[in-house]
Amino acid sequence: MSPTHIERVRLYELVWSRPMSHLAKEYGLPSQKLKEVCDKAGIPTPAPGHWQRIAAGKKVSQPPLPDAPPENSLLAIAPYTPRMRAPAPSGNAHGTDQGLELSPAARPKQKKRGVRSGPDLEVPAKLGRAHPIISGWQEEHKRQTEEAKKYRWGGVGFAPAPLTAMDRRRYRILNTLFKAIEKVGGKAIEEERKAIAIELDGEKIPFQLREKQRQVRRPLTESERRWHRPGDKEWRQELQPSGKLIFEIKHYLPSGFKRQWLETDETPMEELLPEIFDILKQVAPILAQQTQERLERQRLAEIAAHERYLAEQARKRDDNRWQRFLELADAWQQHEQARHFLAALTRLEINRDTSVGDMTLAEWLTWAESRLVEGNPLNHGVEALFTDIEKITSYTSFKKTIY
């Protein structure tokens, strides 16, 4: 689309006639870009809350347009075209999320297995000095075990299951990862129900390290056979530990980044840890940038919605002011009809001393004339009439005034 040329004075008038977001749409660009055009041309723009104060009926000030050189009197407003990024790769062998695009520099780098990078990621054979989160889990397990011994009933205590070799191995891997993340400026976070996450570059990335379960068929026990009926299956299917750890990032990732690692007999989780650490380091700044962009879009959407709300308030208030004007016009028309009617009555040949109720006809005519004076909308002048209209600051409906 070709740029729109507009006089500097005309753009100044338009900017102060309606909200910036509404005007910017007519030129095909965001309100921030239109404000940049105004700032560059030395055109003052309404301050935040300007249209809200107008909708509330408050007085606002409008600064005059400063002088500018003659060569700057004609402005060109070019439509805004956002920069397009290259499409993301369509293939996804690891089940990662689709629809997020990355530049070639931001795509995950292929690393050779076993190559170490960054902090020391060698998982020790013994836990040694545990991270506060790991030591907290150990203390909690010890406390629950001791309490179960104190409150044993009938020879049975509600003690937690003893820590297995797989539990201790999982603790050592997490302990190594937590410390490595902290060495590069991040931190480990424990959430509800022992859920864990890391925070890196201001972005929280939840993950899970657990033992993978597998479905197996087992024979029926003696108690289960008692309820067995002809035709029922001779086995039960249930989940059992597989003896293999699985690491899963519980967060969407840009396309091309792996989210899940399952150890094998040839490659244990300890050897996969450097690759996991590198992926976390790469995606954290990308996710942080996407979060900032999302929050900025949300902020701009809220501003636009608020401006639409204020514009709707102003429109409704203007409609009510017009309704008040029509009411005053109806009152004036009724007043004119009453005035002509009273004039016709006074021209009739009547006995003014005749009593009607508690007043004479002369007193009735005087009463009608006084009412005409009181009910004339123009009795106090045009300025007073529009002062009455200007007092309507609410956009809600109001009761019709009866004269």
Tab-separated table of C-alpha atoms in Angstrom:
chain	number	residue	atom	x	y	z
A	1	MET	CA	0.000	0.000	0.000
A	2	SER	CA	1.239	3.466	-0.879
A	3	PRO	CA	1.707	6.067	1.879
A	4	THR	CA	-1.022	8.588	2.681
A	5	HIS	CA	-0.110	12.275	2.426
A	6	ILE	CA	-1.800	14.645	4.837
A	7	GLU	CA	-1.350	18.226	5.931
A	8	ARG	CA	0.324	18.627	9.311
A	9	VAL	CA	-2.495	20.881	10.549
A	10	ARG	CA	-5.110	18.343	9.438
A	11	LEU	CA	-3.382	15.481	11.273
A	12	TYR	CA	-3.253	17.654	14.406
A	13	GLU	CA	-7.038	18.184	14.172
A	14	LEU	CA	-7.723	14.464	13.644
A	15	VAL	CA	-5.514	13.376	16.554
A	16	TRP	CA	-7.523	15.568	18.928
A	17	SER	CA	-10.899	14.570	17.472
A	18	ARG	CA	-10.930	10.866	18.414
A	19	PRO	CA	-8.785	8.213	20.154
A	20	MET	CA	-5.415	7.496	18.583
A	21	SER	CA	-6.158	3.764	18.219
A	22	HIS	CA	-9.256	4.487	16.105
A	23	LEU	CA	-7.435	6.947	13.864
A	24	ALA	CA	-4.419	4.648	13.437
A	25	LYS	CA	-6.610	1.861	12.008
A	26	GLU	CA	-7.670	4.146	9.169
A	27	TYR	CA	-4.032	4.452	8.108
A	28	GLY	CA	-3.229	0.761	8.605
A	29	LEU	CA	-0.710	1.041	11.434
A	30	PRO	CA	-0.588	0.654	15.234
A	31	SER	CA	-1.311	3.621	17.465
A	32	GLN	CA	2.334	3.685	18.657
A	33	LYS	CA	3.549	4.134	15.067
A	34	LEU	CA	1.095	6.973	14.478
A	35	LYS	CA	2.294	8.650	17.686
A	36	GLU	CA	5.875	8.365	16.416
A	37	VAL	CA	4.814	10.184	13.241
A	38	CYS	CA	3.226	12.945	15.341
A	39	ASP	CA	6.238	13.251	17.629
A	40	LYS	CA	8.590	13.495	14.655
A	41	ALA	CA	6.425	16.220	13.104
A	42	GLY	CA	6.134	18.126	16.391
A	43	ILE	CA	2.403	17.477	16.734
A	44	PRO	CA	1.230	17.304	20.385
A	45	THR	CA	-0.923	14.276	21.183
A	46	PRO	CA	-3.465	13.627	23.976
A	47	ALA	CA	-2.005	12.412	27.248
A	48	PRO	CA	-3.052	9.051	28.736
A	49	GLY	CA	-6.536	9.274	30.233
A	50	HIS	CA	-7.541	12.203	27.984
A	51	TRP	CA	-10.634	10.515	26.516
A	52	GLN	CA	-11.568	9.068	29.908
A	53	ARG	CA	-11.688	12.580	31.385
A	54	ILE	CA	-13.823	13.745	28.460
A	55	ALA	CA	-16.223	10.837	29.000
A	56	ALA	CA	-16.505	11.849	32.664
A	57	GLY	CA	-17.417	15.391	31.644
A	58	LYS	CA	-14.203	16.918	32.962
A	59	LYS	CA	-12.433	19.805	31.308
A	60	VAL	CA	-9.261	19.001	29.356
A	61	SER	CA	-6.627	21.209	27.793
A	62	GLN	CA	-5.423	21.001	24.207
A	63	PRO	CA	-1.983	22.490	23.516
A	64	PRO	CA	-1.697	24.557	20.331
A	65	LEU	CA	0.135	23.272	17.282
A	66	PRO	CA	3.696	24.640	17.244
A	67	ASP	CA	4.996	26.315	14.115
A	68	ALA	CA	7.019	24.223	11.673
A	69	PRO	CA	9.088	24.949	8.556
A	70	PRO	CA	7.003	25.125	5.336
A	71	GLU	CA	8.750	22.049	3.938
A	72	ASN	CA	7.370	19.979	6.866
A	73	SER	CA	3.728	20.966	6.314
A	74	LEU	CA	2.938	17.823	4.269
A	75	LEU	CA	3.401	14.467	6.020
A	76	ALA	CA	3.545	10.940	4.592
A	77	ILE	CA	2.009	8.106	6.656
A	78	ALA	CA	3.101	4.697	5.404
A	79	PRO	CA	1.103	1.581	6.398
A	80	TYR	CA	2.906	-0.611	8.897
A	81	THR	CA	3.979	-4.073	7.696
A	82	PRO	CA	5.273	-6.396	10.452
A	83	ARG	CA	8.479	-8.266	9.749
A	84	MET	CA	7.799	-11.864	8.710
A	85	ARG	CA	9.874	-14.746	9.975
A	86	ALA	CA	10.813	-17.880	8.130
A	87	PRO	CA	8.321	-20.762	8.594
A	88	ALA	CA	9.165	-23.366	11.160
A	89	PRO	CA	10.206	-26.846	9.996
A	90	SER	CA	7.205	-29.130	9.500
A	91	GLY	CA	8.831	-32.276	10.785
A	92	ASN	CA	8.898	-33.061	14.496
A	93	ALA	CA	10.361	-36.355	15.499
A	94	HIS	CA	10.156	-35.782	19.237
A	95	GLY	CA	6.540	-34.683	19.630
A	96	THR	CA	7.329	-31.011	20.285
A	97	ASP	CA	4.760	-28.246	19.880
A	98	GLN	CA	4.026	-26.915	16.403
A	99	GLY	CA	3.318	-23.419	15.111
A	100	LEU	CA	6.246	-21.539	16.753
A	101	GLU	CA	8.804	-20.165	14.305
A	102	LEU	CA	12.510	-19.802	14.944
A	103	SER	CA	15.333	-18.138	13.104
A	104	PRO	CA	18.194	-20.445	12.072
A	105	ALA	CA	20.368	-19.006	14.863
A	106	ALA	CA	17.765	-19.915	17.496
A	107	ARG	CA	17.257	-23.522	16.376
A	108	PRO	CA	18.705	-26.245	18.610
A	109	LYS	CA	22.223	-27.251	17.791
A	110	GLN	CA	23.022	-30.900	17.194
A	111	LYS	CA	25.424	-32.087	19.843
A	112	LYS	CA	27.400	-35.263	19.894
A	113	ARG	CA	26.436	-37.633	22.636
A	114	GLY	CA	28.750	-37.524	25.615
A	115	VAL	CA	30.130	-34.028	24.888
A	116	ARG	CA	30.138	-31.937	28.083
A	117	SER	CA	29.528	-28.173	28.097
A	118	GLY	CA	29.079	-25.469	30.708
A	119	PRO	CA	29.171	-26.413	34.409
A	120	ASP	CA	30.220	-29.813	35.625
A	121	LEU	CA	27.412	-32.263	34.837
A	122	GLU	CA	29.153	-35.387	36.063
A	123	VAL	CA	26.662	-37.212	38.324
A	124	PRO	CA	28.506	-38.502	41.427
A	125	ALA	CA	28.160	-42.042	42.740
A	126	LYS	CA	27.125	-40.640	46.137
A	127	LEU	CA	24.888	-37.671	46.859
A	128	GLY	CA	27.303	-35.837	49.142
A	129	ARG	CA	26.220	-32.235	49.878
A	130	ALA	CA	22.615	-32.133	48.733
A	131	HIS	CA	20.786	-29.184	47.235
A	132	PRO	CA	18.257	-27.606	49.677
A	133	ILE	CA	15.327	-29.063	47.737
A	134	ILE	CA	16.808	-32.579	47.803
A	135	SER	CA	17.752	-32.341	51.470
A	136	GLY	CA	14.220	-31.099	52.213
A	137	TRP	CA	12.769	-34.213	50.609
A	138	GLN	CA	15.110	-36.397	52.654
A	139	GLU	CA	14.207	-34.664	55.911
A	140	GLU	CA	10.490	-34.948	55.148
A	141	HIS	CA	10.827	-38.695	54.438
A	142	LYS	CA	12.735	-39.170	57.691
A	143	ARG	CA	10.144	-37.192	59.679
A	144	GLN	CA	7.210	-39.167	58.259
A	145	THR	CA	8.998	-42.437	59.015
A	146	GLU	CA	9.642	-41.458	62.651
A	147	GLU	CA	6.081	-40.229	63.169
A	148	ALA	CA	4.704	-43.483	61.804
A	149	LYS	CA	6.717	-45.385	64.407
A	150	LYS	CA	5.315	-43.212	67.222
A	151	TYR	CA	1.680	-43.613	66.218
A	152	ARG	CA	1.784	-47.300	65.334
A	153	TRP	CA	-1.608	-48.969	65.825
A	154	GLY	CA	-2.159	-52.702	65.884
A	155	GLY	CA	1.438	-53.330	64.857
A	156	VAL	CA	0.975	-51.446	61.591
A	157	GLY	CA	2.455	-47.983	60.983
A	158	PHE	CA	1.661	-45.560	58.177
A	159	ALA	CA	5.310	-45.137	57.238
A	160	PRO	CA	6.282	-44.037	53.719
A	161	ALA	CA	7.905	-46.594	51.444
A	162	PRO	CA	11.666	-46.850	51.968
A	163	LEU	CA	13.838	-44.999	49.481
A	164	THR	CA	14.848	-47.299	46.672
A	165	ALA	CA	18.060	-47.303	44.650
A	166	MET	CA	16.079	-45.629	41.838
A	167	ASP	CA	14.937	-42.860	44.236
A	168	ARG	CA	18.508	-42.178	45.356
A	169	ARG	CA	19.751	-42.188	41.762
A	170	ARG	CA	17.003	-39.729	40.806
A	171	TYR	CA	18.075	-37.471	43.708
A	172	ARG	CA	21.698	-37.472	42.504
A	173	ILE	CA	20.721	-36.537	38.922
A	174	LEU	CA	18.410	-33.734	40.050
A	175	ASN	CA	21.026	-32.492	42.530
A	176	THR	CA	23.567	-32.207	39.700
A	177	LEU	CA	21.116	-30.417	37.404
A	178	PHE	CA	19.964	-27.966	40.109
A	179	LYS	CA	23.515	-26.913	40.934
A	180	ALA	CA	24.455	-26.562	37.259
A	181	ILE	CA	21.440	-24.310	36.629
A	182	GLU	CA	22.364	-22.108	39.583
A	183	LYS	CA	25.924	-21.713	38.276
A	184	VAL	CA	24.583	-20.062	35.095
A	185	GLY	CA	22.331	-17.630	36.995
A	186	GLY	CA	19.163	-19.707	37.290
A	187	LYS	CA	17.481	-21.378	40.225
A	188	ALA	CA	15.523	-24.503	41.073
A	189	ILE	CA	11.941	-24.168	42.305
A	190	GLU	CA	9.809	-26.611	44.292
A	191	GLU	CA	6.074	-26.164	43.756
A	192	GLU	CA	3.034	-27.921	45.212
A	193	ARG	CA	3.147	-31.695	45.675
A	194	LYS	CA	6.893	-31.808	45.034
A	195	ALA	CA	6.512	-30.534	41.484
A	196	ILE	CA	9.788	-29.010	40.342
A	197	ALA	CA	10.859	-26.389	37.830
A	198	ILE	CA	13.847	-24.248	36.940
A	199	GLU	CA	13.841	-20.501	36.443
A	200	LEU	CA	16.287	-19.217	33.851
A	201	ASP	CA	16.326	-15.758	32.198
A	202	GLY	CA	13.159	-14.961	34.157
A	203	GLU	CA	11.235	-17.857	32.571
A	204	LYS	CA	9.932	-20.755	34.659
A	205	ILE	CA	10.213	-24.163	32.983
A	206	PRO	CA	8.553	-27.050	34.861
A	207	PHE	CA	9.841	-30.570	34.259
A	208	GLN	CA	9.616	-34.079	35.650
A	209	LEU	CA	12.160	-36.832	36.245
A	210	ARG	CA	10.422	-40.103	37.049
A	211	GLU	CA	10.602	-43.803	36.527
A	212	LYS	CA	8.704	-44.887	33.440
A	213	GLN	CA	5.884	-47.341	34.060
A	214	ARG	CA	4.993	-50.215	31.757
A	215	GLN	CA	1.834	-52.228	31.331
A	216	VAL	CA	2.178	-55.945	32.111
A	217	ARG	CA	-0.156	-58.907	32.404
A	218	ARG	CA	-0.023	-60.906	35.611
A	219	PRO	CA	-1.852	-64.037	36.675
A	220	LEU	CA	-4.858	-63.739	38.951
A	221	THR	CA	-4.315	-64.076	42.684
A	222	GLU	CA	-6.195	-66.629	44.781
A	223	SER	CA	-8.625	-63.981	46.105
A	224	GLU	CA	-9.288	-62.732	42.579
A	225	ARG	CA	-10.005	-66.272	41.349
A	226	ARG	CA	-12.813	-66.594	43.904
A	227	TRP	CA	-14.787	-64.002	41.957
A	228	HIS	CA	-13.712	-65.334	38.575
A	229	ARG	CA	-16.551	-66.299	36.236
A	230	PRO	CA	-16.452	-68.471	33.118
A	231	GLY	CA	-15.381	-66.348	30.160
A	232	ASP	CA	-13.457	-63.812	32.262
A	233	LYS	CA	-9.818	-63.146	31.466
A	234	GLU	CA	-7.233	-65.264	33.247
A	235	TRP	CA	-4.993	-62.253	33.852
A	236	ARG	CA	-5.008	-58.667	35.034
A	237	GLN	CA	-3.253	-55.759	33.317
A	238	GLU	CA	-1.458	-53.258	35.550
A	239	LEU	CA	1.368	-50.740	35.589
A	240	GLN	CA	4.759	-51.770	36.943
A	241	PRO	CA	8.089	-49.911	37.183
A	242	SER	CA	10.241	-50.346	34.082
A	243	GLY	CA	13.574	-49.595	35.737
A	244	LYS	CA	14.183	-46.761	33.250
A	245	LEU	CA	14.115	-43.018	33.977
A	246	ILE	CA	12.308	-40.530	31.756
A	247	PHE	CA	12.943	-36.747	31.754
A	248	GLU	CA	10.087	-34.608	30.411
A	249	ILE	CA	9.831	-30.805	30.112
A	250	LYS	CA	6.247	-29.892	31.083
A	251	HIS	CA	6.189	-26.689	29.030
A	252	TYR	CA	5.578	-25.899	25.387
A	253	LEU	CA	8.801	-25.455	23.421
A	254	PRO	CA	9.480	-23.906	20.014
A	255	SER	CA	9.508	-26.336	17.100
A	256	GLY	CA	12.710	-28.295	16.757
A	257	PHE	CA	13.469	-28.586	20.462
A	258	LYS	CA	13.271	-31.944	22.170
A	259	ARG	CA	11.041	-32.210	25.241
A	260	GLN	CA	11.460	-35.805	26.378
A	261	TRP	CA	14.402	-38.133	27.028
A	262	LEU	CA	14.094	-41.837	27.865
A	263	GLU	CA	17.212	-43.672	28.942
A	264	THR	CA	18.142	-47.023	27.424
A	265	ASP	CA	20.481	-49.822	28.390
A	266	GLU	CA	23.153	-48.245	26.143
A	267	THR	CA	22.566	-44.611	27.220
A	268	PRO	CA	21.678	-43.934	30.866
A	269	MET	CA	20.102	-40.679	32.017
A	270	GLU	CA	23.448	-39.530	33.424
A	271	GLU	CA	24.822	-39.299	29.866
A	272	LEU	CA	21.700	-37.490	28.613
A	273	LEU	CA	21.973	-34.780	31.272
A	274	PRO	CA	24.391	-32.501	29.294
A	275	GLU	CA	22.011	-32.485	26.318
A	276	ILE	CA	19.068	-31.686	28.601
A	277	PHE	CA	21.026	-28.852	30.218
A	278	ASP	CA	21.945	-27.357	26.828
A	279	ILE	CA	18.305	-27.463	25.639
A	280	LEU	CA	17.162	-25.684	28.807
A	281	LYS	CA	19.789	-22.973	28.307
A	282	GLN	CA	18.805	-22.455	24.664
A	283	VAL	CA	15.030	-22.312	25.094
A	284	ALA	CA	14.957	-20.120	28.232
A	285	PRO	CA	15.772	-16.789	26.479
A	286	ILE	CA	13.474	-17.671	23.566
A	287	LEU	CA	10.579	-18.419	25.917
A	288	ALA	CA	11.312	-15.249	27.912
A	289	GLN	CA	11.135	-13.154	24.735
A	290	GLN	CA	7.886	-14.832	23.677
A	291	THR	CA	6.427	-14.128	27.139
A	292	GLN	CA	7.349	-10.442	26.848
A	293	GLU	CA	5.780	-10.249	23.380
A	294	ARG	CA	2.634	-11.954	24.629
A	295	LEU	CA	2.346	-9.591	27.599
A	296	GLU	CA	2.890	-6.594	25.319
A	297	ARG	CA	0.142	-7.800	22.975
A	298	GLN	CA	-2.119	-8.280	25.977
A	299	ARG	CA	-1.307	-4.778	27.251
A	300	LEU	CA	-2.040	-3.184	23.876
A	301	ALA	CA	-5.283	-5.158	23.595
A	302	GLU	CA	-6.363	-3.924	27.033
A	303	ILE	CA	-5.550	-0.331	26.061
A	304	ALA	CA	-7.522	-0.673	22.831
A	305	ALA	CA	-10.478	-2.204	24.688
A	306	HIS	CA	-10.385	0.608	27.244
A	307	GLU	CA	-10.324	3.227	24.499
A	308	ARG	CA	-13.295	1.551	22.822
A	309	TYR	CA	-15.097	1.604	26.167
A	310	LEU	CA	-14.390	5.306	26.643
A	311	ALA	CA	-15.511	6.071	23.096
A	312	GLU	CA	-18.748	4.179	23.707
A	313	GLN	CA	-19.271	6.137	26.937
A	314	ALA	CA	-18.755	9.401	25.101
A	315	ARG	CA	-21.189	8.327	22.362
A	316	LYS	CA	-23.910	7.401	24.858
A	317	ARG	CA	-23.416	10.632	26.787
A	318	ASP	CA	-23.716	12.585	23.538
A	319	ASP	CA	-26.943	10.704	22.697
A	320	ASN	CA	-28.381	11.600	26.108
A	321	ARG	CA	-27.460	15.242	25.654
A	322	TRP	CA	-29.270	15.237	22.307
A	323	GLN	CA	-32.255	13.611	23.980
A	324	ARG	CA	-32.247	16.433	26.517
A	325	PHE	CA	-32.163	18.955	23.666
A	326	LEU	CA	-35.218	17.291	22.093
A	327	GLU	CA	-37.021	17.389	25.432
A	328	LEU	CA	-36.402	21.127	25.701
A	329	ALA	CA	-37.663	21.542	22.124
A	330	ASP	CA	-40.861	19.643	23.012
A	331	ALA	CA	-41.302	21.799	26.109
A	332	TRP	CA	-40.879	24.975	24.037
A	333	GLN	CA	-43.406	23.726	21.473
A	334	GLN	CA	-45.933	22.963	24.212
A	335	HIS	CA	-45.254	26.402	25.715
A	336	GLU	CA	-45.970	28.113	22.377
A	337	GLN	CA	-49.220	26.187	21.979
A	338	ALA	CA	-50.245	27.116	25.531
A	339	ARG	CA	-49.388	30.784	24.877
A	340	HIS	CA	-51.579	30.911	21.746
A	341	PHE	CA	-54.335	29.091	23.612
A	342	LEU	CA	-54.225	31.622	26.495
A	343	ALA	CA	-54.273	34.522	24.034
A	344	ALA	CA	-57.415	33.078	22.440
A	345	LEU	CA	-59.045	32.758	25.858
A	346	THR	CA	-58.379	36.368	26.753
A	347	ARG	CA	-60.028	37.546	23.509
A	348	LEU	CA	-63.303	35.877	24.408
A	349	GLU	CA	-66.137	37.921	25.906
A	350	ILE	CA	-66.375	36.528	29.437
A	351	ASN	CA	-67.346	37.765	32.876
A	352	ARG	CA	-63.997	37.752	34.628
A	353	ASP	CA	-65.692	37.900	38.031
A	354	THR	CA	-67.341	34.518	37.509
A	355	SER	CA	-66.103	32.020	40.075
A	356	VAL	CA	-64.801	28.579	39.091
A	357	GLY	CA	-63.995	26.615	42.187
A	358	ASP	CA	-62.120	28.775	44.645
A	359	MET	CA	-60.901	31.315	42.019
A	360	THR	CA	-62.510	33.719	39.542
A	361	LEU	CA	-61.907	33.565	35.794
A	362	ALA	CA	-59.585	36.558	36.050
A	363	GLU	CA	-57.527	34.717	38.680
A	364	TRP	CA	-57.420	31.593	36.499
A	365	LEU	CA	-56.101	33.600	33.549
A	366	THR	CA	-53.448	35.172	35.779
A	367	TRP	CA	-52.435	31.718	37.013
A	368	ALA	CA	-52.047	30.399	33.434
A	369	GLU	CA	-49.967	33.426	32.450
A	370	SER	CA	-47.576	32.912	35.397
A	371	ARG	CA	-47.164	29.272	34.475
A	372	LEU	CA	-46.266	30.274	30.932
A	373	VAL	CA	-43.493	32.514	32.209
A	374	GLU	CA	-42.074	29.793	34.452
A	375	GLY	CA	-42.194	27.027	31.835
A	376	ASN	CA	-40.556	28.836	28.925
A	377	PRO	CA	-37.227	27.015	28.138
A	378	LEU	CA	-35.898	30.237	26.600
A	379	ASN	CA	-36.814	32.315	29.617
A	380	HIS	CA	-33.196	32.439	30.851
A	381	GLY	CA	-31.510	32.695	27.475
A	382	VAL	CA	-29.671	30.343	25.104
A	383	GLU	CA	-26.570	30.102	27.337
A	384	ALA	CA	-28.625	28.794	30.255
A	385	LEU	CA	-30.296	26.257	27.957
A	386	PHE	CA	-26.970	24.735	26.840
A	387	THR	CA	-25.640	24.931	30.388
A	388	ASP	CA	-28.501	22.623	31.353
A	389	ILE	CA	-27.529	20.228	28.543
A	390	GLU	CA	-23.833	20.336	29.438
A	391	LYS	CA	-24.591	19.121	32.990
A	392	ILE	CA	-25.460	15.689	31.607
A	393	THR	CA	-22.133	13.904	32.122
A	394	SER	CA	-23.388	10.340	32.599
A	395	TYR	CA	-23.816	7.908	29.728
A	396	THR	CA	-26.650	6.153	31.586
A	397	SER	CA	-30.284	6.876	30.899
A	398	PHE	CA	-32.175	9.537	32.865
A	399	LYS	CA	-35.815	10.400	33.562
A	400	LYS	CA	-37.533	12.770	31.223
A	401	THR	CA	-38.124	16.231	32.683
A	402	ILE	CA	-41.764	17.362	32.677
A	403	TYR	CA	-42.556	21.067	32.482
